[in-house]
Short mmCIF file of C-alpha atoms in Angstrom, two decimals:
data_model
loop_
_atom_site.label_atom_id
_atom_site.label_comp_id
_atom_site.label_asym_id
_atom_site.label_seq_id
_atom_site.Cartn_x
_atom_site.Cartn_y
_atom_site.Cartn_z
CA UNK O 4 50.49 17.90 143.18
CA UNK O 5 52.98 18.08 145.91
CA UNK O 6 54.65 21.30 147.20
CA UNK O 7 58.52 20.48 146.46
CA UNK O 8 60.54 21.82 150.03
CA UNK O 9 61.66 24.74 147.73
CA UNK O 10 58.47 25.66 147.49
CA UNK O 11 57.21 24.93 151.61
CA UNK O 12 60.94 26.45 152.16
CA UNK O 13 59.27 29.42 150.99
CA UNK O 14 56.34 29.44 152.02
CA UNK O 15 57.05 29.07 156.26
CA UNK O 16 59.50 31.76 155.14
CA UNK O 17 56.72 34.90 154.35
CA UNK O 18 54.65 33.00 157.54
CA UNK O 19 57.05 32.67 160.17
CA UNK O 20 60.96 33.93 159.02
CA UNK O 21 64.10 32.63 157.63
CA UNK O 22 65.05 31.55 161.94
CA UNK O 23 66.27 28.18 162.33
CA UNK O 24 66.56 26.66 165.56
CA UNK O 25 69.77 23.93 166.08
CA UNK O 26 68.66 21.30 168.13
CA UNK O 27 71.59 20.34 169.50
CA UNK O 28 71.24 18.30 172.59
CA UNK O 29 74.71 18.32 174.14
CA UNK O 30 76.22 17.57 177.58
CA UNK O 31 76.03 21.29 178.07
CA UNK O 32 72.69 21.81 176.83
CA UNK O 33 71.44 19.15 179.16
CA UNK O 34 72.77 20.68 181.96
CA UNK O 35 71.27 24.32 181.24
CA UNK O 36 68.36 22.70 181.24
CA UNK O 37 68.02 21.39 184.65
CA UNK O 38 68.40 17.67 183.20
CA UNK O 39 71.11 14.49 183.41
CA UNK O 40 73.22 13.76 180.74
CA UNK O 41 71.38 10.02 180.19
CA UNK O 42 68.94 9.14 176.70
CA UNK O 43 65.70 9.50 179.54
CA UNK O 44 67.05 13.62 179.93
CA UNK O 45 67.02 13.33 175.87
CA UNK O 46 64.02 12.06 176.58
CA UNK O 47 62.07 15.35 178.93
CA UNK O 48 64.94 18.13 177.06
CA UNK O 49 62.23 17.33 174.01
CA UNK O 50 59.32 16.74 175.75
CA UNK O 51 60.18 20.65 176.83
CA UNK O 52 61.42 22.61 174.11
CA UNK O 53 59.49 20.65 171.47
CA UNK O 54 55.61 22.36 172.14
CA UNK O 55 57.33 26.00 171.97
CA UNK O 56 58.63 24.58 168.72
CA UNK O 57 55.62 23.04 167.42
CA UNK O 58 53.80 26.67 167.86
CA UNK O 59 55.98 28.22 165.78
CA UNK O 60 55.99 26.11 163.30
CA UNK O 61 59.07 27.20 161.77
CA UNK O 62 62.31 25.65 160.77
CA UNK O 63 63.76 23.24 163.08
CA UNK O 64 67.25 21.28 162.80
CA UNK O 65 67.94 18.14 164.92
CA UNK O 66 71.78 17.24 164.82
CA UNK O 67 72.34 13.66 164.53
CA UNK O 68 75.93 13.66 166.52
CA UNK O 69 73.53 14.21 170.67
CA UNK O 70 71.09 11.77 169.14
CA UNK O 71 73.53 8.69 168.75
CA UNK O 72 75.44 9.91 171.65
CA UNK O 73 72.41 6.92 172.83
CA UNK O 74 72.91 4.68 170.35
CA UNK O 75 69.15 3.27 170.36
CA UNK O 76 67.32 4.67 172.60
CA UNK O 77 68.91 8.65 171.05
CA UNK O 78 67.90 7.29 167.79
CA UNK O 79 63.99 6.50 169.26
CA UNK O 80 64.19 9.63 170.34
CA UNK O 81 65.68 11.09 167.57
CA UNK O 82 61.81 9.70 166.05
CA UNK O 83 59.30 10.61 168.23
CA UNK O 84 61.14 14.33 167.28
CA UNK O 85 60.67 13.68 163.69
CA UNK O 86 57.14 12.73 163.71
CA UNK O 87 56.23 15.10 166.67
CA UNK O 88 57.78 18.06 164.46
CA UNK O 89 56.46 17.57 160.49
CA UNK O 90 53.61 16.95 162.60
CA UNK O 91 52.75 20.32 163.60
CA UNK O 92 53.28 21.45 160.52
CA UNK O 93 57.36 23.00 161.58
CA UNK O 94 59.95 22.06 158.37
CA UNK O 95 62.74 19.64 159.89
CA UNK O 96 66.49 19.46 158.12
CA UNK O 97 68.40 16.61 160.36
CA UNK O 98 71.66 17.98 160.03
CA UNK O 99 73.49 14.61 159.51
CA UNK O 100 75.93 15.54 156.89
CA UNK O 101 75.99 11.56 155.55
CA UNK O 102 78.71 11.17 153.08
CA UNK O 103 79.74 7.68 151.16
CA UNK O 104 79.06 5.43 147.65
CA UNK O 105 75.88 5.05 146.26
CA UNK O 106 75.02 1.56 147.29
CA UNK O 107 75.26 2.87 150.79
CA UNK O 108 73.47 6.30 149.39
CA UNK O 109 70.73 4.44 148.76
CA UNK O 110 70.53 3.13 151.79
CA UNK O 111 70.62 6.79 153.47
CA UNK O 112 68.03 7.80 151.14
CA UNK O 113 65.42 4.61 152.09
CA UNK O 114 66.22 6.37 155.59
CA UNK O 115 65.65 9.69 155.93
CA UNK O 116 63.18 10.11 152.50
CA UNK O 117 61.30 6.72 152.27
CA UNK O 118 58.35 5.59 153.79
CA UNK O 119 59.84 4.88 157.15
CA UNK O 120 59.36 6.42 160.59
CA UNK O 121 63.14 8.88 160.05
CA UNK O 122 61.65 10.73 157.46
CA UNK O 123 62.73 13.99 157.60
CA UNK O 124 62.08 17.28 154.73
CA UNK O 125 65.65 17.95 153.69
CA UNK O 126 68.45 16.23 155.39
CA UNK O 127 72.75 17.38 155.54
CA UNK O 128 75.51 15.57 153.25
CA UNK O 129 79.33 15.68 152.48
CA UNK O 130 80.72 15.49 149.62
CA UNK O 131 84.36 14.50 150.06
CA UNK O 132 83.24 10.58 147.83
CA UNK O 133 82.22 13.60 145.37
CA UNK O 134 78.91 15.52 143.55
CA UNK O 135 78.34 12.46 142.03
CA UNK O 136 77.83 9.78 144.01
CA UNK O 137 75.31 11.80 145.82
CA UNK O 138 73.27 12.18 143.32
CA UNK O 139 70.86 9.01 145.19
CA UNK O 140 70.00 10.93 147.63
CA UNK O 141 68.76 13.70 145.56
CA UNK O 142 66.97 12.45 143.24
CA UNK O 143 64.78 10.55 146.10
CA UNK O 144 64.97 13.22 148.02
CA UNK O 145 63.00 15.23 144.85
CA UNK O 146 61.17 12.72 144.12
CA UNK O 147 59.20 12.88 147.65
CA UNK O 148 59.59 16.85 147.93
CA UNK O 149 62.20 16.72 150.00
CA UNK O 150 65.18 18.64 149.31
CA UNK O 151 69.43 18.17 150.19
CA UNK O 152 71.60 20.71 152.23
CA UNK O 153 75.08 19.83 150.58
CA UNK O 154 78.64 21.19 152.08
CA UNK O 155 79.70 23.49 150.67
CA UNK O 156 81.78 25.72 152.77
CA UNK O 157 81.46 25.65 156.46
CA UNK O 158 81.78 27.71 159.47
CA UNK O 159 84.83 26.73 161.61
CA UNK O 160 88.63 27.68 160.65
CA UNK O 161 90.59 24.57 159.83
CA UNK O 162 88.45 24.54 156.54
CA UNK O 163 89.26 25.99 154.33
CA UNK O 164 92.38 23.80 152.99
CA UNK O 165 90.04 21.18 151.98
CA UNK O 166 87.01 23.30 151.09
CA UNK O 167 89.31 26.25 148.95
CA UNK O 168 91.75 23.38 146.82
CA UNK O 169 92.09 23.80 143.70
CA UNK O 170 90.53 20.47 141.52
CA UNK O 171 91.65 19.67 138.01
CA UNK O 172 89.80 21.88 136.19
CA UNK O 173 91.17 25.24 138.05
CA UNK O 174 88.04 25.33 139.74
CA UNK O 175 88.06 25.33 143.89
CA UNK O 176 86.10 22.27 145.57
CA UNK O 177 82.95 24.42 146.21
CA UNK O 178 83.07 25.49 143.83
CA UNK O 179 82.02 21.82 142.60
CA UNK O 180 79.66 21.94 144.91
CA UNK O 181 77.92 24.74 144.30
CA UNK O 182 77.99 23.65 139.81
CA UNK O 183 76.67 20.05 141.12
CA UNK O 184 73.57 22.14 143.09
CA UNK O 185 73.09 24.88 140.56
CA UNK O 186 72.21 21.63 137.75
CA UNK O 187 70.17 19.74 140.62
CA UNK O 188 67.96 22.99 140.58
CA UNK O 189 67.96 22.97 136.98
CA UNK O 190 64.04 22.69 136.86
CA UNK O 191 62.93 24.33 140.19
CA UNK O 192 60.53 27.26 139.71
CA UNK O 193 61.54 30.06 142.63
CA UNK O 194 63.32 28.33 145.24
CA UNK O 195 65.14 25.19 144.48
CA UNK O 196 64.85 22.20 146.89
CA UNK O 197 68.42 21.46 146.75
CA UNK O 198 70.71 23.59 148.66
CA UNK O 199 74.76 24.66 149.92
CA UNK O 200 75.90 24.87 153.83
CA UNK O 201 78.02 28.07 154.23
CA UNK O 202 78.80 28.87 157.37
CA UNK O 203 77.44 32.85 158.68
CA UNK O 204 80.83 33.42 160.06
CA UNK O 205 82.37 33.92 156.52
CA UNK O 206 82.42 37.41 154.81
CA UNK O 207 82.76 36.86 151.22
CA UNK O 208 79.32 33.78 151.23
CA UNK O 209 78.10 34.96 148.39
CA UNK O 210 80.49 34.60 146.39
CA UNK O 211 79.34 32.02 143.36
CA UNK O 212 75.74 31.34 144.39
CA UNK O 213 74.37 34.61 142.47
CA UNK O 214 72.82 33.04 139.48
CA UNK O 215 71.66 29.82 141.95
CA UNK O 216 67.97 29.35 142.93
CA UNK O 217 69.52 26.84 146.05
CA UNK O 218 68.78 27.60 149.42
CA UNK O 219 71.51 28.57 151.72
CA UNK O 220 71.32 26.97 155.41
CA UNK O 221 73.81 29.59 157.63
CA UNK O 222 74.30 28.26 160.40
CA UNK O 223 77.30 29.93 162.67
CA UNK O 224 74.79 32.34 164.92
CA UNK O 225 75.54 32.77 168.91
CA UNK O 226 78.74 30.60 170.12
CA UNK O 227 80.22 30.25 166.28
CA UNK O 228 81.13 33.85 166.93
CA UNK O 229 78.08 35.70 164.16
CA UNK O 230 75.18 37.84 165.26
CA UNK O 231 72.28 38.02 162.35
CA UNK O 232 73.09 41.65 162.19
CA UNK O 233 76.25 40.87 160.32
CA UNK O 234 73.83 38.19 157.35
CA UNK O 235 73.11 41.33 155.44
CA UNK O 236 77.05 42.25 154.21
CA UNK O 237 77.79 38.81 154.62
CA UNK O 238 75.01 37.14 152.40
CA UNK O 239 74.73 40.22 149.86
CA UNK O 240 72.77 39.55 146.88
CA UNK O 241 71.66 36.23 148.20
CA UNK O 242 69.96 37.89 151.02
CA UNK O 243 66.13 36.22 150.16
CA UNK O 244 67.53 32.46 150.45
CA UNK O 245 69.96 32.83 153.55
CA UNK O 246 68.99 29.96 156.56
CA UNK O 247 70.45 31.44 159.45
CA UNK O 248 70.73 28.87 161.79
CA UNK O 249 71.05 29.12 165.69
CA UNK O 250 71.76 26.15 167.92
CA UNK O 251 74.00 26.79 171.32
CA UNK O 252 72.92 30.74 171.92
CA UNK O 253 69.38 30.06 172.25
CA UNK O 254 69.30 27.25 173.93
CA UNK O 255 71.83 27.84 176.56
CA UNK O 256 69.44 29.74 177.94
CA UNK O 257 67.55 27.14 179.55
CA UNK O 258 63.96 26.48 179.93
CA UNK O 259 62.88 29.87 181.37
CA UNK O 260 64.08 31.59 178.57
CA UNK O 261 63.90 29.51 175.47
CA UNK O 262 60.83 30.39 174.61
CA UNK O 263 61.17 34.23 174.48
CA UNK O 264 64.65 33.93 173.13
CA UNK O 265 63.53 32.16 170.39
CA UNK O 266 60.74 35.01 169.45
CA UNK O 267 63.18 38.35 169.55
CA UNK O 268 65.49 35.50 167.56
CA UNK O 269 63.32 35.28 165.34
CA UNK O 270 61.69 38.91 165.37
CA UNK O 271 65.72 40.35 164.58
CA UNK O 272 66.42 38.15 161.77
CA UNK O 273 63.21 38.70 160.10
CA UNK O 274 63.49 42.42 160.04
CA UNK O 275 67.42 41.82 158.63
CA UNK O 276 66.07 39.91 156.09
CA UNK O 277 62.95 41.53 154.58
CA UNK O 278 61.18 38.86 151.65
CA UNK N 4 97.57 -1.34 179.67
CA UNK N 5 95.03 -1.43 178.12
CA UNK N 6 95.65 -3.09 174.86
CA UNK N 7 95.82 -0.77 172.07
CA UNK N 8 93.52 -0.74 168.65
CA UNK N 9 97.18 -1.24 166.66
CA UNK N 10 97.84 -3.84 168.72
CA UNK N 11 94.60 -5.99 169.04
CA UNK N 12 94.59 -4.84 165.10
CA UNK N 13 97.88 -7.46 165.14
CA UNK N 14 97.16 -10.11 166.91
CA UNK N 15 93.87 -10.40 165.00
CA UNK N 16 95.79 -10.43 161.28
CA UNK N 17 98.51 -12.99 163.21
CA UNK N 18 94.86 -15.01 164.64
CA UNK N 19 93.06 -14.71 160.99
CA UNK N 20 94.75 -12.51 158.55
CA UNK N 21 93.88 -9.42 157.66
CA UNK N 22 89.92 -10.01 155.54
CA UNK N 23 87.74 -7.30 156.56
CA UNK N 24 84.16 -8.47 156.50
CA UNK N 25 81.45 -6.00 155.47
CA UNK N 26 78.08 -5.95 157.37
CA UNK N 27 76.11 -4.31 154.92
CA UNK N 28 72.05 -5.18 154.51
CA UNK N 29 71.41 -3.42 151.88
CA UNK N 30 67.49 -5.17 150.32
CA UNK N 31 69.33 -7.39 147.84
CA UNK N 32 71.13 -9.15 150.90
CA UNK N 33 68.63 -9.55 152.70
CA UNK N 34 66.12 -10.76 149.02
CA UNK N 35 69.16 -13.13 149.13
CA UNK N 36 69.21 -14.07 152.49
CA UNK N 37 64.65 -15.06 151.92
CA UNK N 38 64.03 -12.28 154.25
CA UNK N 39 62.03 -9.42 154.37
CA UNK N 40 62.80 -5.74 154.02
CA UNK N 41 61.93 -5.02 157.20
CA UNK N 42 63.55 -4.19 161.13
CA UNK N 43 62.35 -7.72 161.38
CA UNK N 44 64.06 -8.91 158.50
CA UNK N 45 67.02 -7.56 159.54
CA UNK N 46 66.69 -9.10 162.94
CA UNK N 47 66.79 -11.89 161.32
CA UNK N 48 69.48 -11.29 159.25
CA UNK N 49 71.49 -10.92 162.45
CA UNK N 50 70.23 -13.95 164.05
CA UNK N 51 71.88 -15.52 160.86
CA UNK N 52 74.79 -14.52 160.38
CA UNK N 53 76.45 -13.61 163.48
CA UNK N 54 78.05 -16.77 164.86
CA UNK N 55 79.98 -17.11 161.57
CA UNK N 56 81.59 -13.98 162.43
CA UNK N 57 82.08 -14.47 165.85
CA UNK N 58 82.98 -18.08 165.27
CA UNK N 59 85.97 -16.80 162.97
CA UNK N 60 86.78 -13.60 166.02
CA UNK N 61 88.44 -11.99 162.90
CA UNK N 62 86.88 -8.00 161.30
CA UNK N 63 84.20 -6.44 160.61
CA UNK N 64 82.72 -3.19 158.99
CA UNK N 65 79.03 -2.65 159.46
CA UNK N 66 78.06 0.15 157.07
CA UNK N 67 75.62 2.43 160.29
CA UNK N 68 73.37 3.41 156.11
CA UNK N 69 72.13 -0.03 155.83
CA UNK N 70 71.00 0.28 160.01
CA UNK N 71 69.31 4.06 159.67
CA UNK N 72 67.46 2.34 156.99
CA UNK N 73 65.19 0.93 159.60
CA UNK N 74 65.14 4.59 162.27
CA UNK N 75 64.95 3.89 166.02
CA UNK N 76 64.65 -0.16 165.51
CA UNK N 77 67.70 -0.19 163.26
CA UNK N 78 69.55 1.26 166.11
CA UNK N 79 68.77 -0.75 167.84
CA UNK N 80 69.18 -4.07 166.06
CA UNK N 81 72.98 -2.24 165.37
CA UNK N 82 73.58 -1.42 169.25
CA UNK N 83 72.72 -5.58 169.69
CA UNK N 84 75.72 -6.44 166.29
CA UNK N 85 77.91 -4.04 167.72
CA UNK N 86 77.75 -6.45 171.36
CA UNK N 87 77.58 -9.37 169.84
CA UNK N 88 80.33 -9.06 167.74
CA UNK N 89 83.02 -7.36 170.36
CA UNK N 90 81.88 -10.08 172.82
CA UNK N 91 83.33 -12.85 171.26
CA UNK N 92 86.57 -11.32 170.25
CA UNK N 93 85.42 -9.82 167.08
CA UNK N 94 87.00 -6.67 166.01
CA UNK N 95 84.88 -3.88 165.25
CA UNK N 96 84.93 -1.39 162.83
CA UNK N 97 81.62 1.17 162.42
CA UNK N 98 81.58 2.61 158.14
CA UNK N 99 79.63 5.62 159.30
CA UNK N 100 81.97 8.33 157.53
CA UNK N 101 80.67 10.59 159.74
CA UNK N 102 82.12 14.17 159.68
CA UNK N 103 82.00 17.35 161.32
CA UNK N 104 83.21 21.24 163.81
CA UNK N 105 84.24 20.15 166.64
CA UNK N 106 80.95 20.37 169.04
CA UNK N 107 79.56 17.86 167.41
CA UNK N 108 82.99 15.91 166.76
CA UNK N 109 82.50 14.89 170.06
CA UNK N 110 78.90 14.34 170.33
CA UNK N 111 80.36 11.36 167.87
CA UNK N 112 83.18 10.78 170.08
CA UNK N 113 80.74 9.75 172.64
CA UNK N 114 78.51 7.28 170.84
CA UNK N 115 81.27 5.39 169.77
CA UNK N 116 83.84 5.58 172.24
CA UNK N 117 82.40 6.49 175.51
CA UNK N 118 80.62 4.67 178.04
CA UNK N 119 77.68 3.60 176.13
CA UNK N 120 75.77 0.45 173.64
CA UNK N 121 77.35 2.02 170.57
CA UNK N 122 80.44 1.57 171.99
CA UNK N 123 83.27 0.62 168.79
CA UNK N 124 86.27 -0.93 168.09
CA UNK N 125 87.16 2.23 165.19
CA UNK N 126 85.63 4.41 162.85
CA UNK N 127 85.14 6.02 159.87
CA UNK N 128 85.63 9.37 159.46
CA UNK N 129 85.35 12.17 156.96
CA UNK N 130 87.64 14.99 157.03
CA UNK N 131 85.17 17.21 154.63
CA UNK N 132 85.52 19.45 157.76
CA UNK N 133 88.83 19.92 158.08
CA UNK N 134 90.91 17.21 159.22
CA UNK N 135 91.75 19.24 162.66
CA UNK N 136 88.01 18.80 163.06
CA UNK N 137 88.28 15.59 163.94
CA UNK N 138 90.18 15.39 166.04
CA UNK N 139 88.07 15.45 169.38
CA UNK N 140 87.42 11.59 167.81
CA UNK N 141 90.69 11.06 167.24
CA UNK N 142 91.64 12.16 171.08
CA UNK N 143 88.89 9.91 172.52
CA UNK N 144 89.45 6.63 170.53
CA UNK N 145 93.06 7.15 172.14
CA UNK N 146 92.39 7.52 174.94
CA UNK N 147 90.10 3.85 175.01
CA UNK N 148 92.17 1.83 173.03
CA UNK N 149 90.04 2.52 170.19
CA UNK N 150 90.89 3.42 166.45
CA UNK N 151 89.67 6.02 163.38
CA UNK N 152 90.31 5.36 159.82
CA UNK N 153 89.82 8.32 157.94
CA UNK N 154 88.76 8.85 154.93
CA UNK N 155 91.51 10.04 151.93
CA UNK N 156 91.22 8.14 148.82
CA UNK N 157 87.72 5.78 148.66
CA UNK N 158 87.64 3.04 145.87
CA UNK N 159 84.49 5.09 143.93
CA UNK N 160 85.67 6.73 140.33
CA UNK N 161 83.63 9.72 140.61
CA UNK N 162 85.68 10.25 144.19
CA UNK N 163 89.18 12.18 142.04
CA UNK N 164 87.96 15.51 141.72
CA UNK N 165 87.54 16.73 145.12
CA UNK N 166 90.17 13.97 146.87
CA UNK N 167 93.29 15.52 144.53
CA UNK N 168 92.36 19.21 144.99
CA UNK N 169 95.09 20.98 145.59
CA UNK N 170 95.22 22.43 148.62
CA UNK N 171 97.52 26.53 149.34
CA UNK N 172 100.05 25.06 149.75
CA UNK N 173 100.57 22.43 147.29
CA UNK N 174 99.24 19.05 148.48
CA UNK N 175 96.41 17.37 147.23
CA UNK N 176 94.28 17.36 149.80
CA UNK N 177 93.86 13.24 150.18
CA UNK N 178 97.45 13.82 151.25
CA UNK N 179 96.90 16.35 153.54
CA UNK N 180 95.01 13.68 155.64
CA UNK N 181 97.99 11.23 155.24
CA UNK N 182 100.36 13.48 156.80
CA UNK N 183 97.35 14.48 160.16
CA UNK N 184 97.48 10.82 160.13
CA UNK N 185 100.98 9.95 160.79
CA UNK N 186 100.97 13.24 163.25
CA UNK N 187 98.17 11.06 165.41
CA UNK N 188 100.26 7.53 164.93
CA UNK N 189 103.69 9.51 166.43
CA UNK N 190 103.74 7.64 169.72
CA UNK N 191 102.26 4.56 168.27
CA UNK N 192 104.87 1.59 168.61
CA UNK N 193 104.34 -1.01 165.62
CA UNK N 194 101.07 -0.59 164.27
CA UNK N 195 99.47 2.47 164.37
CA UNK N 196 96.06 2.89 166.08
CA UNK N 197 94.90 6.42 163.00
CA UNK N 198 94.18 4.76 160.06
CA UNK N 199 93.08 5.92 156.25
CA UNK N 200 90.84 4.56 154.16
CA UNK N 201 92.37 3.74 150.24
CA UNK N 202 89.96 1.38 147.93
CA UNK N 203 91.17 -1.21 147.16
CA UNK N 204 90.64 -0.66 142.99
CA UNK N 205 93.25 2.04 142.74
CA UNK N 206 96.19 0.65 141.34
CA UNK N 207 98.64 3.84 143.25
CA UNK N 208 96.97 3.44 146.08
CA UNK N 209 100.30 3.05 148.55
CA UNK N 210 101.82 6.01 147.55
CA UNK N 211 102.82 8.60 149.74
CA UNK N 212 101.97 6.18 153.16
CA UNK N 213 105.59 4.30 152.17
CA UNK N 214 106.37 5.60 155.75
CA UNK N 215 104.06 6.12 158.08
CA UNK N 216 102.29 3.48 160.12
CA UNK N 217 98.45 3.84 159.62
CA UNK N 218 97.18 1.09 158.94
CA UNK N 219 95.48 1.01 155.64
CA UNK N 220 91.34 -0.66 155.36
CA UNK N 221 90.48 -1.52 152.14
CA UNK N 222 87.16 -1.35 150.27
CA UNK N 223 86.45 -2.47 147.03
CA UNK N 224 86.64 -6.63 147.30
CA UNK N 225 84.52 -8.09 145.03
CA UNK N 226 81.09 -5.59 143.38
CA UNK N 227 83.65 -2.50 143.08
CA UNK N 228 85.63 -4.30 140.34
CA UNK N 229 88.79 -5.73 143.10
CA UNK N 230 90.21 -8.96 143.01
CA UNK N 231 92.57 -9.89 146.24
CA UNK N 232 95.00 -11.57 143.64
CA UNK N 233 95.42 -6.83 142.59
CA UNK N 234 96.61 -6.36 146.73
CA UNK N 235 100.15 -7.13 145.94
CA UNK N 236 100.45 -4.57 143.43
CA UNK N 237 97.77 -2.36 144.12
CA UNK N 238 99.61 -1.98 148.42
CA UNK N 239 103.63 -3.59 147.60
CA UNK N 240 105.06 -1.22 149.94
CA UNK N 241 102.54 -0.80 152.45
CA UNK N 242 101.13 -4.90 152.22
CA UNK N 243 101.80 -6.28 155.85
CA UNK N 244 99.37 -3.24 156.97
CA UNK N 245 96.20 -3.88 154.33
CA UNK N 246 92.86 -4.36 155.20
CA UNK N 247 91.08 -5.77 152.31
CA UNK N 248 87.53 -5.18 152.93
CA UNK N 249 83.91 -7.10 150.78
CA UNK N 250 80.82 -6.80 151.43
CA UNK N 251 77.92 -7.28 148.67
CA UNK N 252 80.73 -10.44 147.05
CA UNK N 253 80.65 -11.79 150.26
CA UNK N 254 76.90 -11.42 151.48
CA UNK N 255 75.09 -12.12 148.27
CA UNK N 256 75.74 -15.56 148.47
CA UNK N 257 73.41 -16.43 150.51
CA UNK N 258 73.00 -18.16 154.40
CA UNK N 259 73.57 -21.81 152.55
CA UNK N 260 77.02 -20.71 151.16
CA UNK N 261 78.30 -18.07 153.40
CA UNK N 262 80.95 -19.74 156.17
CA UNK N 263 83.03 -21.47 153.34
CA UNK N 264 82.38 -18.46 151.10
CA UNK N 265 84.19 -16.33 153.99
CA UNK N 266 86.26 -19.20 155.07
CA UNK N 267 87.68 -19.45 151.29
CA UNK N 268 88.50 -15.90 150.75
CA UNK N 269 89.64 -15.02 154.26
CA UNK N 270 92.86 -18.45 153.18
CA UNK N 271 93.04 -16.28 150.00
CA UNK N 272 93.38 -12.87 151.59
CA UNK N 273 95.80 -14.24 154.21
CA UNK N 274 97.98 -16.37 151.12
CA UNK N 275 98.87 -13.53 148.74
CA UNK N 276 98.93 -10.88 151.97
CA UNK N 277 101.89 -12.85 154.49
CA UNK N 278 102.78 -10.74 156.96
#
C-alpha cells in the first residue's frame, strides 16, 4: 500500500531532519545569485539550486507567487522544479495558499493531486471561505497519499485581528482550523497528513495543538525574525511535529555559500529538535 | 492621465451593463462544449468562446483554478485569454483569490499588475493573513490603474463562521474588510477601484457598504441559487455598484446557445439594475 504523506514526512524527519527550504525566487534572491529578473533568470536559478536540494533529499517549499510573476513561462518552470524535486525523493510542499468555494477547490485538487504535471506532496490552503469548503482538496490529497497544510496562525504581525477573532461558538478562528485538522487526521496512525501553518515567530504557538497528530509547518526562520533556537520554547509539546521553514535567510547567501549554509542550518534544526 | 479601474468599470456599466461572465472551464463545462478535459480541450474552448466575449466588450472573470488544473500549459492558455480579452476592451477580473504575507504579495503584484504577460484589470484577493498584508497588491494596482476585489462575505453557506467572527474591537471580520476598502478608496472620485466580494445569495448583502464607494462583485447567480431578480432586494442601497457574476449557469448551455443566453442574461441584469 502507498505510504501516506505523514509516513513519508516521518521518514524524511528521520533521514534528514525537519528543516524546510523555502524556494522563493524573488527579485532580491535572483540578484543575490547574479541572475536577471526574467523567466530565463528563474530557469538559471533552478538549474543552479535544484542539484543541491535534490542531493539533500529533504523538504522544499516552493512559493507559487515568485513563479507566477513570470506568467505561463513561470508556471512551466515551476512544473519542471516540482518534477525534478519529486523524482529525487524530495518532499515538496507547494506554498500556494489556495482557497475557494467547493467547485473551484475541485479544480485546485485536480491541479495538485491529480495525474497532471503539477503533482505535489502537499499544498498550503487558505480557510477564509470556511474550513468545510476545503474538503475537496483534503479528500483528494488523502486519496493519493498527499497532504495539506491549512493556514491557521501566520507569522506576520497584522494577521492576529482576523485569525484570533471569536466565532459564534466562542472559539477563535484558528481554533476552528485546529479542530477541522484534528478531525481530518482521525484515521492517521502516527503523524497525520493534514497539517497546519503556525508562524515560528509566535511565542505560544503550540497552544491547542498538543492532542493533535497534525504536522506543523512553521515559517519565519531567518528574515522574519525567528531563530531555530526559539523552536523548543515556541513549540514545546509539539516539537517532534514541527517543520521549521527558512526562505530568504538561506537563499540570499548566494550560489557559492548556499550548500554549506543549508547543511549548517539543517544540522542546527536537527540538533534542537531531537526526534 | 490614465483612467482608473473604477472609471473604466463605470464606462462598461454604461455601455454594456453590469453582468460579469465567470470563465470557468471545468470538466463539466468542457463536456458541455463537446471538448476533452485536456489542455488542448481548454485551448479549443477558448477559441470558441473568446470571440463572443470580445464582441460583447463587457466584464469577464476567469477562475484561475480551472486553468491551473493543466499546469504550465494551462497558465499559458490563461495568459493567452487575458491578452485577447484585454486587447478587445473587455474588463478582466482574474478570480485567483490570492493572499499571502507582504513579500509574497509583492510577487503577486508583479504577476498581475506588472509589465508581464498576466496583466489584468482587477484581481480577487484573500484577507486571511490580515487586510494590512494586502497593501502591496493594492498599492501596485492603484499605481497602474488596476483594481482589486477583497473577499468579504462569500456566497457559500459554510463561510459565515469565519467571516462573521468578532475581532478584538467588536467588529466582524468582514466589517474589517469593508473598513479597509473604504479607506483605500478615499481618493476616488466616483466609483472606487478597490472593491469587495459579497455573495449574491446573501439576503442582507449591502449592510455596511452604503457609505462606501466600493464596487461589489456578487457571484452566485445561477448554479449557486441566486437569480438576477434578487439583486434589487439583496443589494438595495448599493445597486448601482453591483457586478452580478454568473459562471456555470451561462457556460453549461454549450456552444450553440451561449451567445444568445449571454445577451438575454445581460439584458435582464441591465433592466433590473438601472443605473
